[in-house]
CSV table of C-alpha atoms and ligand atoms in Angstrom, one decimal:
chain,number,residue,atom,x,y,z
A,979,UNK,CA,-50.6,83.1,-202.8
A,980,UNK,CA,-47.7,85.7,-203.2
A,981,UNK,CA,-45.0,85.1,-205.8
A,982,UNK,CA,-43.1,85.6,-202.6
A,983,UNK,CA,-44.7,82.4,-201.1
A,984,UNK,CA,-42.3,79.8,-203.6
A,985,UNK,CA,-39.5,81.7,-204.0
A,986,UNK,CA,-36.5,81.8,-201.7
A,987,UNK,CA,-36.2,78.2,-200.7
A,988,UNK,CA,-32.9,76.6,-201.0
A,989,UNK,CA,-32.3,76.1,-205.6
A,990,UNK,CA,-30.4,72.8,-205.2
A,991,UNK,CA,-32.2,71.3,-202.2
A,992,UNK,CA,-29.8,68.5,-201.7
A,993,UNK,CA,-26.6,70.5,-201.7
A,994,UNK,CA,-27.9,73.6,-199.7
A,995,UNK,CA,-29.4,71.1,-197.0
A,996,UNK,CA,-26.0,69.4,-197.0
A,997,UNK,CA,-23.7,72.9,-196.8
A,998,UNK,CA,-27.0,74.1,-194.0
A,999,UNK,CA,-26.4,71.2,-191.5
A,1000,UNK,CA,-22.7,72.0,-191.8
A,1001,UNK,CA,-22.7,74.7,-189.8
A,1002,UNK,CA,-26.0,74.0,-187.7
A,1003,UNK,CA,-23.8,71.2,-186.4
A,1004,UNK,CA,-20.4,72.1,-186.2
A,1005,UNK,CA,-22.5,75.4,-185.2
A,1006,UNK,CA,-23.4,73.4,-182.4
A,1007,UNK,CA,-20.8,70.7,-181.6
A,1008,UNK,CA,-18.6,74.6,-181.4
A,1009,UNK,CA,-20.6,76.3,-178.6
A,1010,UNK,CA,-19.5,80.1,-179.4
A,1011,UNK,CA,-18.0,79.9,-183.0
A,1012,UNK,CA,-20.1,81.5,-186.5
A,1013,UNK,CA,-20.4,79.8,-189.0
A,1014,UNK,CA,-21.9,81.5,-191.8
A,1015,UNK,CA,-25.1,79.8,-193.7
A,1016,UNK,CA,-26.9,80.4,-197.2
A,1017,UNK,CA,-29.1,79.7,-199.4
A,1018,UNK,CA,-32.1,80.9,-198.7
A,1019,UNK,CA,-34.8,84.0,-199.0
A,1020,UNK,CA,-36.9,83.6,-196.3
A,1021,UNK,CA,-39.9,86.7,-195.9
A,1022,UNK,CA,-39.3,89.7,-193.2
A,1023,UNK,CA,-38.6,88.9,-189.8
A,1024,UNK,CA,-37.5,86.0,-191.1
A,1025,UNK,CA,-33.0,86.0,-192.1
A,1026,UNK,CA,-31.4,84.7,-194.0
A,1027,UNK,CA,-29.4,82.2,-191.9
A,1028,UNK,CA,-32.7,81.4,-189.8
A,1029,UNK,CA,-34.7,80.4,-193.1
A,1030,UNK,CA,-31.8,77.9,-193.8
A,1031,UNK,CA,-32.1,76.7,-190.6
A,1032,UNK,CA,-35.7,76.1,-190.9
A,1033,UNK,CA,-34.6,74.4,-193.7
A,1034,UNK,CA,-32.7,72.2,-193.0
A,1035,UNK,CA,-34.1,71.3,-189.9
A,1036,UNK,CA,-38.1,71.2,-190.4
A,1037,UNK,CA,-41.1,69.4,-192.2
A,1038,UNK,CA,-43.6,67.5,-191.7
A,1039,UNK,CA,-42.3,66.0,-188.5
A,1040,UNK,CA,-42.0,68.9,-186.8
A,1041,UNK,CA,-43.8,71.5,-184.8
A,1042,UNK,CA,-42.5,74.1,-185.5
A,1043,UNK,CA,-44.3,77.5,-182.6
A,1044,UNK,CA,-44.1,81.1,-183.8
A,1045,UNK,CA,-42.5,84.0,-181.1
A,1046,UNK,CA,-44.0,87.3,-181.7
A,1047,UNK,CA,-43.6,89.8,-184.8
A,1048,UNK,CA,-42.8,86.2,-186.1
A,1049,UNK,CA,-46.0,84.8,-186.1
A,1050,UNK,CA,-46.9,87.2,-189.6
A,1051,UNK,CA,-49.3,85.5,-192.6
A,1052,UNK,CA,-45.9,85.5,-194.5
A,1053,UNK,CA,-43.7,83.3,-192.7
A,1054,UNK,CA,-46.2,80.5,-192.1
A,1055,UNK,CA,-47.1,80.6,-195.4
A,1056,UNK,CA,-43.6,80.7,-196.6
A,1057,UNK,CA,-42.3,78.1,-193.9
A,1058,UNK,CA,-46.3,76.1,-195.1
A,1059,UNK,CA,-44.9,76.4,-199.0
A,1060,UNK,CA,-41.3,74.6,-198.2
A,1061,UNK,CA,-41.3,72.7,-194.6
A,1062,UNK,CA,-45.1,71.6,-193.9
A,1063,UNK,CA,-44.4,71.4,-190.5
A,1064,UNK,CA,-47.6,72.3,-188.3
A,1065,UNK,CA,-47.6,75.5,-185.9
A,1066,UNK,CA,-48.2,74.6,-182.8
A,1067,UNK,CA,-47.5,76.7,-179.2
A,1068,UNK,CA,-44.8,76.6,-177.2
A,1069,UNK,CA,-45.4,73.7,-174.9
A,1070,UNK,CA,-45.7,71.4,-177.7
A,1071,UNK,CA,-42.6,73.0,-180.1
A,1072,UNK,CA,-39.9,71.2,-181.8
A,1073,UNK,CA,-38.5,74.0,-183.0
A,1074,UNK,CA,-39.3,77.2,-181.8
A,1075,UNK,CA,-38.6,80.5,-183.7
A,1076,UNK,CA,-38.5,84.4,-182.8
A,1077,UNK,CA,-36.3,87.4,-180.9
A,1078,UNK,CA,-35.5,86.4,-177.8
A,1079,UNK,CA,-37.9,89.2,-175.8
A,1080,UNK,CA,-40.4,87.2,-177.9
A,1081,UNK,CA,-39.5,83.2,-177.1
A,1082,UNK,CA,-39.3,83.9,-173.0
A,1083,UNK,CA,-39.9,82.8,-170.4
A,1084,UNK,CA,-38.2,79.6,-171.3
A,1085,UNK,CA,-40.6,77.5,-168.9
A,1086,UNK,CA,-43.0,76.5,-171.3
A,1087,UNK,CA,-41.8,74.4,-174.0
A,1088,UNK,CA,-40.6,70.4,-173.4
A,1089,UNK,CA,-37.5,69.9,-171.9
A,1090,UNK,CA,-37.4,66.0,-173.2
A,1091,UNK,CA,-37.7,63.0,-170.9
A,1092,UNK,CA,-35.3,61.8,-168.2
A,1093,UNK,CA,-35.6,58.6,-169.8
A,1094,UNK,CA,-35.4,60.8,-173.4
A,1095,UNK,CA,-33.5,64.4,-172.7
A,1096,UNK,CA,-33.5,64.7,-176.4
A,1097,UNK,CA,-37.2,64.8,-176.7
A,1098,UNK,CA,-36.6,68.4,-176.2
A,1099,UNK,CA,-37.4,71.8,-178.0
A,1100,UNK,CA,-34.9,73.3,-179.9
A,1101,UNK,CA,-35.3,77.3,-180.0
A,1102,UNK,CA,-33.6,79.4,-183.7
A,1103,UNK,CA,-33.1,82.9,-182.0
A,1104,UNK,CA,-32.8,85.3,-184.4
A,1105,UNK,CA,-30.6,88.8,-183.1
A,1106,UNK,CA,-29.1,92.1,-183.6
A,1107,UNK,CA,-26.0,91.1,-183.5
A,1108,UNK,CA,-24.1,88.3,-183.5
A,1109,UNK,CA,-20.1,88.2,-181.8
A,1110,UNK,CA,-18.1,86.4,-179.8
A,1111,UNK,CA,-17.8,88.5,-176.9
A,1112,UNK,CA,-20.1,88.9,-174.0
A,1113,UNK,CA,-20.6,86.2,-172.0
A,1114,UNK,CA,-18.0,83.1,-171.4
A,1115,UNK,CA,-18.8,79.6,-172.2
A,1116,UNK,CA,-17.1,76.0,-171.1
A,1117,UNK,CA,-18.2,72.7,-171.2
A,1118,UNK,CA,-18.1,69.9,-174.2
A,1119,UNK,CA,-17.4,71.2,-178.1
A,1120,UNK,CA,-14.4,74.2,-176.1
A,1121,UNK,CA,-10.8,74.1,-176.4
A,1122,UNK,CA,-10.6,76.3,-172.9
A,1123,UNK,CA,-13.2,79.0,-173.3
A,1124,UNK,CA,-14.7,80.8,-175.5
A,1125,UNK,CA,-17.6,84.1,-175.8
A,1126,UNK,CA,-20.8,84.9,-177.0
A,1127,UNK,CA,-23.4,88.2,-177.4
A,1128,UNK,CA,-25.7,86.3,-175.3
A,1129,UNK,CA,-29.3,88.4,-174.6
A,1130,UNK,CA,-29.2,87.5,-170.4
A,1131,UNK,CA,-27.0,84.8,-168.5
A,1132,UNK,CA,-29.2,83.7,-166.3
A,1133,UNK,CA,-31.6,81.7,-168.5
A,1134,UNK,CA,-28.8,80.1,-170.2
A,1135,UNK,CA,-27.9,78.6,-166.5
A,1136,UNK,CA,-31.1,77.6,-164.9
A,1137,UNK,CA,-31.5,76.1,-168.5
A,1138,UNK,CA,-27.7,74.8,-167.8
A,1139,UNK,CA,-28.8,72.6,-164.5
A,1140,UNK,CA,-31.2,71.0,-166.0
A,1141,UNK,CA,-28.3,68.8,-167.9
A,1142,UNK,CA,-28.8,66.1,-168.5
A,1143,UNK,CA,-32.3,67.3,-170.3
A,1144,UNK,CA,-33.1,71.0,-171.5
A,1145,UNK,CA,-33.7,72.9,-174.5
A,1146,UNK,CA,-30.8,73.9,-177.0
A,1147,UNK,CA,-30.1,76.9,-179.3
A,1148,UNK,CA,-29.3,78.3,-182.0
A,1149,UNK,CA,-28.7,82.3,-182.6
A,1150,UNK,CA,-29.4,83.9,-186.2
A,1151,UNK,CA,-28.6,87.0,-187.7
A,1152,UNK,CA,-28.3,88.0,-191.5
A,1153,UNK,CA,-25.9,85.5,-192.7
A,1154,UNK,CA,-24.6,84.2,-190.1
A,1155,UNK,CA,-25.8,81.8,-186.8
A,1156,UNK,CA,-24.1,80.5,-183.7
A,1157,UNK,CA,-25.0,77.7,-181.4
A,1158,UNK,CA,-25.7,76.4,-178.1
A,1159,UNK,CA,-26.6,73.1,-176.3
A,1160,UNK,CA,-27.4,72.8,-172.5
A,1161,UNK,CA,-24.0,71.4,-171.9
A,1162,UNK,CA,-22.3,74.9,-172.1
A,1163,UNK,CA,-21.5,76.4,-169.3
A,1164,UNK,CA,-22.5,79.7,-169.5
A,1165,UNK,CA,-20.9,83.2,-166.9
A,1166,UNK,CA,-20.8,87.0,-166.7
A,1167,UNK,CA,-17.6,88.1,-169.2
A,1168,UNK,CA,-15.1,89.7,-166.5
A,1169,UNK,CA,-14.8,92.6,-169.3
A,1170,UNK,CA,-17.9,95.1,-169.5
A,1171,UNK,CA,-21.0,94.4,-171.2
A,1172,UNK,CA,-21.6,95.2,-175.0
A,1173,UNK,CA,-24.8,97.2,-175.6
A,1174,UNK,CA,-26.9,94.6,-177.1
A,1175,UNK,CA,-25.6,91.9,-174.6
A,1176,UNK,CA,-27.5,93.6,-171.9
A,1177,UNK,CA,-30.5,91.3,-169.7
A,1178,UNK,CA,-33.6,92.1,-171.3
B,135,UNK,CA,-27.0,63.3,-214.7
B,136,UNK,CA,-27.3,61.2,-211.0
B,137,UNK,CA,-30.6,58.6,-211.2
B,138,UNK,CA,-29.9,58.4,-206.8
B,139,UNK,CA,-31.0,60.8,-204.9
B,140,UNK,CA,-27.5,62.8,-202.9
B,141,UNK,CA,-25.5,60.4,-200.8
B,142,UNK,CA,-28.6,57.9,-201.1
B,143,UNK,CA,-31.3,59.2,-198.6
B,144,UNK,CA,-34.2,61.3,-199.3
B,145,UNK,CA,-34.1,64.6,-198.7
B,146,UNK,CA,-36.9,63.3,-195.1
B,147,UNK,CA,-34.5,60.4,-193.8
B,148,UNK,CA,-31.3,62.9,-193.7
B,149,UNK,CA,-33.5,65.7,-192.6
B,150,UNK,CA,-34.6,63.1,-189.7
B,151,UNK,CA,-30.9,61.5,-188.6
B,152,UNK,CA,-29.2,65.1,-189.0
B,153,UNK,CA,-32.0,66.1,-186.0
B,154,UNK,CA,-31.3,63.3,-183.5
B,155,UNK,CA,-27.1,64.3,-184.2
B,156,UNK,CA,-27.8,67.2,-183.3
B,157,UNK,CA,-29.8,66.5,-180.1
B,158,UNK,CA,-26.1,63.3,-179.8
B,159,UNK,CA,-24.2,66.6,-180.0
B,160,UNK,CA,-26.0,68.9,-177.0
B,161,UNK,CA,-26.6,65.3,-175.2
B,162,UNK,CA,-22.5,63.9,-174.8
B,163,UNK,CA,-22.4,59.8,-174.8
B,164,UNK,CA,-26.3,60.0,-174.5
B,165,UNK,CA,-28.0,57.1,-177.0
B,166,UNK,CA,-30.6,59.1,-179.7
B,167,UNK,CA,-33.3,56.5,-180.9
B,168,UNK,CA,-33.3,57.2,-184.7
B,169,UNK,CA,-35.5,55.9,-187.5
B,170,UNK,CA,-33.1,53.5,-189.4
B,171,UNK,CA,-33.5,52.6,-193.0
B,172,UNK,CA,-32.7,49.7,-195.2
B,173,UNK,CA,-28.7,50.9,-197.0
B,174,UNK,CA,-27.8,48.6,-200.6
B,175,UNK,CA,-25.7,46.8,-197.4
B,176,UNK,CA,-26.1,44.0,-195.2
B,177,UNK,CA,-26.3,45.0,-191.4
B,178,UNK,CA,-22.9,44.0,-190.5
B,179,UNK,CA,-21.4,46.7,-193.2
B,180,UNK,CA,-22.4,49.7,-191.1
B,181,UNK,CA,-25.8,50.4,-191.8
B,182,UNK,CA,-25.6,53.2,-188.3
B,183,UNK,CA,-22.5,54.7,-190.5
B,184,UNK,CA,-23.3,55.0,-193.4
B,185,UNK,CA,-26.5,56.6,-192.8
B,186,UNK,CA,-25.0,59.3,-190.4
B,187,UNK,CA,-21.7,59.7,-193.7
B,188,UNK,CA,-24.7,60.7,-195.5
B,189,UNK,CA,-26.4,62.9,-193.5
B,190,UNK,CA,-22.8,65.6,-192.7
B,191,UNK,CA,-21.3,65.1,-196.3
B,192,UNK,CA,-21.0,67.6,-198.3
B,193,UNK,CA,-19.4,67.7,-201.7
B,194,UNK,CA,-16.5,69.8,-201.6
B,195,UNK,CA,-16.1,66.5,-198.0
B,196,UNK,CA,-12.7,64.2,-198.7
B,197,UNK,CA,-14.0,61.3,-197.5
B,198,UNK,CA,-11.9,58.0,-196.1
B,199,UNK,CA,-13.1,54.4,-194.8
B,200,UNK,CA,-11.4,52.6,-192.8
B,201,UNK,CA,-12.0,49.0,-191.2
B,202,UNK,CA,-10.2,47.5,-188.5
B,203,UNK,CA,-7.3,50.2,-189.2
B,204,UNK,CA,-6.8,49.1,-193.3
B,205,UNK,CA,-8.2,51.3,-196.0
B,206,UNK,CA,-8.2,48.5,-198.6
B,207,UNK,CA,-10.8,45.6,-197.2
B,208,UNK,CA,-13.9,45.1,-199.5
B,209,UNK,CA,-16.3,47.0,-196.8
B,210,UNK,CA,-13.9,49.8,-196.8
B,211,UNK,CA,-13.5,49.9,-200.6
B,212,UNK,CA,-17.1,49.7,-201.0
B,213,UNK,CA,-18.9,51.6,-199.1
B,214,UNK,CA,-16.3,54.8,-200.1
B,215,UNK,CA,-17.3,53.7,-204.0
B,216,UNK,CA,-21.0,54.3,-202.5
B,217,UNK,CA,-20.2,57.7,-201.5
B,218,UNK,CA,-17.9,58.8,-204.3
B,219,UNK,CA,-20.9,57.8,-207.4
B,220,UNK,CA,-23.9,59.3,-204.5
B,221,UNK,CA,-22.1,62.5,-203.2
B,222,UNK,CA,-19.3,63.4,-205.6
B,223,UNK,CA,-16.8,63.5,-202.3
B,224,UNK,CA,-13.5,62.9,-203.3
B,225,UNK,CA,-11.8,60.3,-201.1
B,226,UNK,CA,-8.5,59.6,-199.6
B,227,UNK,CA,-6.2,56.9,-197.7
B,228,UNK,CA,-4.3,59.3,-196.3
B,229,UNK,CA,-5.5,60.2,-191.7
B,230,UNK,CA,-4.9,64.0,-192.8
B,231,UNK,CA,-6.0,64.3,-196.2
B,232,UNK,CA,-9.7,63.3,-195.3
B,233,UNK,CA,-12.8,65.4,-193.7
B,234,UNK,CA,-15.0,62.8,-193.3
B,235,UNK,CA,-13.7,59.3,-191.8
B,236,UNK,CA,-16.6,56.2,-191.5
B,237,UNK,CA,-14.3,54.1,-189.0
B,238,UNK,CA,-14.8,50.4,-188.3
B,239,UNK,CA,-13.0,49.4,-184.8
B,240,UNK,CA,-10.2,51.7,-184.7
B,241,UNK,CA,-9.3,55.8,-184.5
B,242,UNK,CA,-6.2,56.9,-186.7
B,243,UNK,CA,-3.5,57.5,-184.7
B,244,UNK,CA,-2.1,60.3,-186.6
B,245,UNK,CA,-4.2,63.0,-184.1
B,246,UNK,CA,-6.4,64.2,-186.0
B,247,UNK,CA,-7.7,68.3,-186.2
B,248,UNK,CA,-10.3,71.0,-185.9
B,249,UNK,CA,-12.2,70.4,-189.3
B,250,UNK,CA,-12.9,66.5,-189.6
B,251,UNK,CA,-14.9,64.3,-188.1
B,252,UNK,CA,-15.0,60.5,-187.2
B,253,UNK,CA,-17.4,58.4,-187.8
B,254,UNK,CA,-18.4,55.7,-186.3
B,255,UNK,CA,-20.3,52.2,-187.1
B,256,UNK,CA,-21.6,50.7,-184.5
B,257,UNK,CA,-22.4,46.8,-183.7
B,258,UNK,CA,-24.2,47.3,-180.1
B,259,UNK,CA,-24.5,50.7,-179.0
B,260,UNK,CA,-25.8,49.6,-175.8
B,261,UNK,CA,-23.0,49.3,-173.0
B,262,UNK,CA,-25.0,47.9,-170.7
B,263,UNK,CA,-27.2,45.6,-172.6
B,264,UNK,CA,-24.8,42.4,-172.2
B,265,UNK,CA,-25.2,43.3,-168.1
B,266,UNK,CA,-29.0,44.3,-169.0
B,267,UNK,CA,-31.6,43.1,-172.3
B,268,UNK,CA,-34.8,44.9,-171.8
B,269,UNK,CA,-34.0,48.2,-173.5
B,270,UNK,CA,-36.6,49.7,-171.0
B,271,UNK,CA,-34.8,48.6,-167.7
B,272,UNK,CA,-30.8,50.6,-169.7
B,273,UNK,CA,-33.0,53.8,-170.4
B,274,UNK,CA,-33.7,53.5,-166.7
B,275,UNK,CA,-31.0,52.9,-165.5
B,276,UNK,CA,-28.8,55.1,-167.6
B,277,UNK,CA,-31.6,57.8,-166.4
B,278,UNK,CA,-31.0,57.1,-162.8
B,279,UNK,CA,-27.6,56.8,-163.4
B,280,UNK,CA,-27.0,52.8,-162.2
B,281,UNK,CA,-23.8,51.8,-163.5
B,282,UNK,CA,-23.4,50.0,-160.5
B,283,UNK,CA,-23.7,46.6,-162.2
B,284,UNK,CA,-21.1,47.7,-165.0
B,285,UNK,CA,-18.8,48.2,-162.1
B,286,UNK,CA,-19.0,45.3,-160.8
B,287,UNK,CA,-18.7,43.5,-164.1
B,288,UNK,CA,-15.5,44.8,-164.5
B,289,UNK,CA,-14.0,43.8,-161.1
B,290,UNK,CA,-15.1,40.1,-161.4
B,291,UNK,CA,-12.9,40.8,-164.7
B,292,UNK,CA,-10.0,41.4,-161.5
B,293,UNK,CA,-11.1,39.2,-159.4
B,294,UNK,CA,-11.2,36.8,-161.6
B,295,UNK,CA,-8.9,36.9,-164.1
B,296,UNK,CA,-5.8,39.4,-162.0
B,297,UNK,CA,-6.1,42.7,-164.3
B,298,UNK,CA,-10.1,43.4,-166.2
B,299,UNK,CA,-10.0,41.3,-169.2
B,300,UNK,CA,-12.0,44.1,-171.6
B,301,UNK,CA,-9.9,44.8,-174.5
B,302,UNK,CA,-12.7,46.1,-176.4
B,303,UNK,CA,-15.7,47.8,-176.8
B,304,UNK,CA,-13.9,48.7,-173.3
B,305,UNK,CA,-17.0,51.3,-172.2
B,306,UNK,CA,-16.0,55.2,-170.7
B,307,UNK,CA,-17.9,57.2,-168.5
B,308,UNK,CA,-18.8,60.7,-171.0
B,309,UNK,CA,-18.9,64.7,-168.4
B,310,UNK,CA,-19.5,62.4,-165.3
B,311,UNK,CA,-22.3,61.8,-166.7
B,312,UNK,CA,-23.5,58.8,-169.9
B,313,UNK,CA,-21.8,55.9,-169.3
B,314,UNK,CA,-21.2,54.3,-173.5
B,315,UNK,CA,-19.9,52.4,-175.6
B,316,UNK,CA,-16.4,53.0,-178.2
B,317,UNK,CA,-17.5,51.0,-180.6
B,318,UNK,CA,-15.2,47.9,-180.9
B,319,UNK,CA,-12.1,50.1,-180.3
B,320,UNK,CA,-9.0,48.8,-178.4
B,321,UNK,CA,-9.1,50.1,-175.4
B,322,UNK,CA,-5.9,51.0,-177.1
B,323,UNK,CA,-8.1,53.5,-178.0
B,324,UNK,CA,-9.3,55.1,-175.6
B,325,UNK,CA,-7.3,57.5,-174.5
B,326,UNK,CA,-7.2,59.5,-178.2
B,327,UNK,CA,-11.6,59.6,-177.5
B,328,UNK,CA,-11.4,62.7,-175.0
B,329,UNK,CA,-10.3,65.8,-176.1
B,330,UNK,CA,-10.4,65.9,-179.4
B,331,UNK,CA,-10.3,68.2,-182.3
B,332,UNK,CA,-12.3,66.3,-184.1
B,333,UNK,CA,-15.9,65.1,-184.3
B,334,UNK,CA,-17.6,62.0,-183.1
B,335,UNK,CA,-20.5,60.5,-184.6
B,336,UNK,CA,-21.7,56.8,-183.1
B,337,UNK,CA,-23.8,55.3,-185.6
B,338,UNK,CA,-25.7,51.8,-185.0
B,339,UNK,CA,-28.6,51.1,-187.7
B,340,UNK,CA,-29.5,48.3,-186.6
B,341,UNK,CA,-30.5,49.3,-183.2
B,342,UNK,CA,-31.1,52.1,-184.2
B,343,UNK,CA,-29.3,54.8,-182.1
B,344,UNK,CA,-27.4,57.8,-182.8
B,345,UNK,CA,-24.5,59.4,-180.2
B,346,UNK,CA,-21.5,62.2,-180.0
B,347,UNK,CA,-18.6,64.0,-179.2
B,348,UNK,CA,-18.3,67.0,-179.1
B,349,UNK,CA,-14.9,67.8,-179.6
B,350,UNK,CA,-13.4,68.8,-176.3
B,351,UNK,CA,-15.2,66.1,-174.1
B,352,UNK,CA,-14.1,64.7,-171.0
B,353,UNK,CA,-14.3,60.9,-172.2
B,354,UNK,CA,-12.2,58.4,-168.8
B,355,UNK,CA,-12.3,54.8,-169.1
B,356,UNK,CA,-13.6,53.4,-166.8
B,357,UNK,CA,-11.4,51.2,-164.3
B,358,UNK,CA,-10.7,51.4,-160.2
B,359,UNK,CA,-8.2,53.2,-157.5
B,360,UNK,CA,-6.7,50.1,-157.1
B,361,UNK,CA,-6.5,48.2,-160.8
B,362,UNK,CA,-6.5,51.8,-163.0
B,363,UNK,CA,-7.4,51.2,-166.6
B,364,UNK,CA,-4.2,50.7,-168.9
B,365,UNK,CA,-4.3,51.1,-172.7
B,366,UNK,CA,-2.5,48.0,-173.2
B,367,UNK,CA,-0.6,47.0,-177.1
B,368,UNK,CA,1.1,43.8,-178.1
B,369,UNK,CA,4.8,45.2,-176.3
B,370,UNK,CA,6.5,44.8,-180.0
B,371,UNK,CA,7.4,47.4,-182.8
B,372,UNK,CA,5.7,46.9,-186.1
B,373,UNK,CA,7.9,45.1,-187.8
B,374,UNK,CA,7.3,47.1,-191.0
B,375,UNK,CA,8.0,50.5,-190.3
B,376,UNK,CA,9.2,50.0,-186.5
B,377,UNK,CA,6.7,52.3,-184.8
B,378,UNK,CA,6.9,51.9,-181.1
B,379,UNK,CA,3.4,53.4,-180.8
B,380,UNK,CA,1.6,52.1,-183.0
B,381,UNK,CA,-1.4,49.8,-182.6
B,382,UNK,CA,-0.1,46.0,-184.2
B,383,UNK,CA,-2.4,42.9,-185.6
B,384,UNK,CA,0.1,39.9,-185.5
B,385,UNK,CA,0.4,38.0,-188.9
B,386,UNK,CA,0.9,34.7,-190.0
B,387,UNK,CA,4.0,35.0,-192.4
B,388,UNK,CA,4.2,31.0,-193.2
B,389,UNK,CA,3.8,28.1,-192.2
B,390,UNK,CA,6.0,27.5,-189.5
B,391,UNK,CA,4.0,29.8,-187.0
B,392,UNK,CA,6.3,32.8,-188.2
B,393,UNK,CA,4.5,35.9,-187.2
B,394,UNK,CA,5.2,39.1,-187.3
B,395,UNK,CA,3.1,42.4,-185.2
B,396,UNK,CA,2.5,45.7,-188.1
B,397,UNK,CA,0.9,49.0,-187.1
B,398,UNK,CA,-3.1,48.4,-188.3
B,399,UNK,CA,-3.7,51.8,-189.0
B,400,UNK,CA,-2.3,51.4,-192.4
B,401,UNK,CA,-2.0,54.8,-194.0
B,402,UNK,CA,0.2,55.4,-190.6
B,403,UNK,CA,2.7,52.8,-192.0
B,404,UNK,CA,3.3,53.6,-195.2
B,405,UNK,CA,3.4,56.7,-194.8
B,406,UNK,CA,6.1,56.0,-192.0
B,407,UNK,CA,7.6,53.7,-194.7
B,408,UNK,CA,8.0,56.4,-197.7
B,409,UNK,CA,9.3,58.8,-194.9
B,410,UNK,CA,12.1,56.3,-194.2
B,411,UNK,CA,11.2,53.9,-191.3
B,412,UNK,CA,11.8,50.7,-191.1
B,413,UNK,CA,10.7,47.6,-189.1
B,414,UNK,CA,13.1,44.1,-188.6
B,415,UNK,CA,10.6,42.6,-190.9
B,416,UNK,CA,11.2,45.5,-193.9
B,417,UNK,CA,12.3,43.9,-196.6
C,1620,LIG,ZN1,4.2,50.2,-188.5
C-alpha cells in the first residue's frame, strides 16, 4: 500500500463531511449554481471536489462504478481505504464516477423502479470546465431559469422524460461542483454554446 | 473535548440520511425510505426531524426550533439544547437569523430566504394512509398516480359540512406529480410551501421516511373547481401585536370564559410588539 493511499482523506471527517454535504445538497437543491467543496486530496485523475463528494456520500453500502481512466490502482486503493465501497459494473452501481465520454451511454445505469424511484444511480462527472453558462435549465430549485455548462443536452432531456425515474448528476471540477437532478428541464441555450459545451 | 459524535449520529448513519435527502430533493414530494435510528428522546418529540437536522447541520449554523410556532416549549428548548451541545451550533429565536429551522406544525410568518433550511417533524408522512393502511398499496397508488380516493375523501367533507373540513395536514400535489402530506401545519400555511426560497426537508422517524421540496417548487393544495382551496384562519387581529396577517391561537385568559387571539409565531409577535405594534389586549 502506497503512502498516498493513506493520505488525502478528511482531516476532521465529521465537520468536513458536514460542510461538504451542505455544498452537495445546495447544489442538488439549486441546479445551475456552483458550490465550493474542499478538504480532500485524492490521487489523479480524481479532482479534490470529486474526492470530497465520494468521501461524504460513499461507504461499504454504496457500490461504485469507476469509468474510463478513473478505474486505476491508485483510485481503487484510495477509495477502498477511505470509504470501503465495493466496485461494481455500471448496472449495479449506486454511484458512477468518470468523465462524460467514459460514462455514456446512460442506458446502462439503474434508474429506480416506479415504486422506488430513489433506487437509482447518481453519476459524478469530472469536467474540464464548470461555468454557469451553456444549456438553459428550468424546474424545481430554479427561480426562473439557470444555465450550466453541460457536456450535452439530449441525454439530459431523455433522462427528464423518465421522471420520476431517472439518474441524478453531480459535476465536479477542481474544488467546485454543480448538480442536475432528474427533475430539471434542459434546453439548448439561444446564445452560441461554448467550445467545451459542445456535444460529445 | 466531546463525548458525543458530531451532531450525535455516527458518520455512517449521517451518510445514509444524506443520501436519502439528495434523492428526496431530486424527486420532490416522493417519500424516500431510510433506516431511522434510536434517538435519546421519545418518538413524539420529532426524532425524524432531529435526524434530518443532525445530517445537515455544520458548526457554522445558527439553529432555531419552533413547536407550534413557539420557541420556548419544553420540546423546542430540549432539541435546541441538544444540537447546541452535540453540534456546537449557535442558536436563535429570530427567524431571519437562523440558517436551519426545525419545526413542529408551523411555517414561520416571516418569509424565509435563500440559504435557509426548514426541517419539519412529521408524525405520519403518508397522505393516503387513512384511506389505505397497507404500505404496499399506498406505494402502488403513488407509482400509478392513483389519487382519486383522496379527492373522494375531500369531496365527502364538502357534502357533509358544506366545505372541506380538513384544516391541518391538508394534502398538496408537488410539481403535478406526487401527493404529499405537508405535516400537521394549519392549512393557513399551505400557500407558503410553494415557491419558497428556502430548502424544505421532512423527516418521519417512526415511519422512516424522508421527503423534500427544493426551493421554488410548485406546490398546489388539492381542491375542486366549485370549492377552491382557502387558507383560512381565525377572523381576528392578534390581541398582542394587532397583526391581521398571522395565524392565531385562541387562549382562554380567565375563569369567566374570556378569550383572546394571539399570534402562534411568537418570534413574529414579539418582533412586532418591539417595533411598537400594539393589539387591543396588550398591557
Ligand atoms: Zn401577534
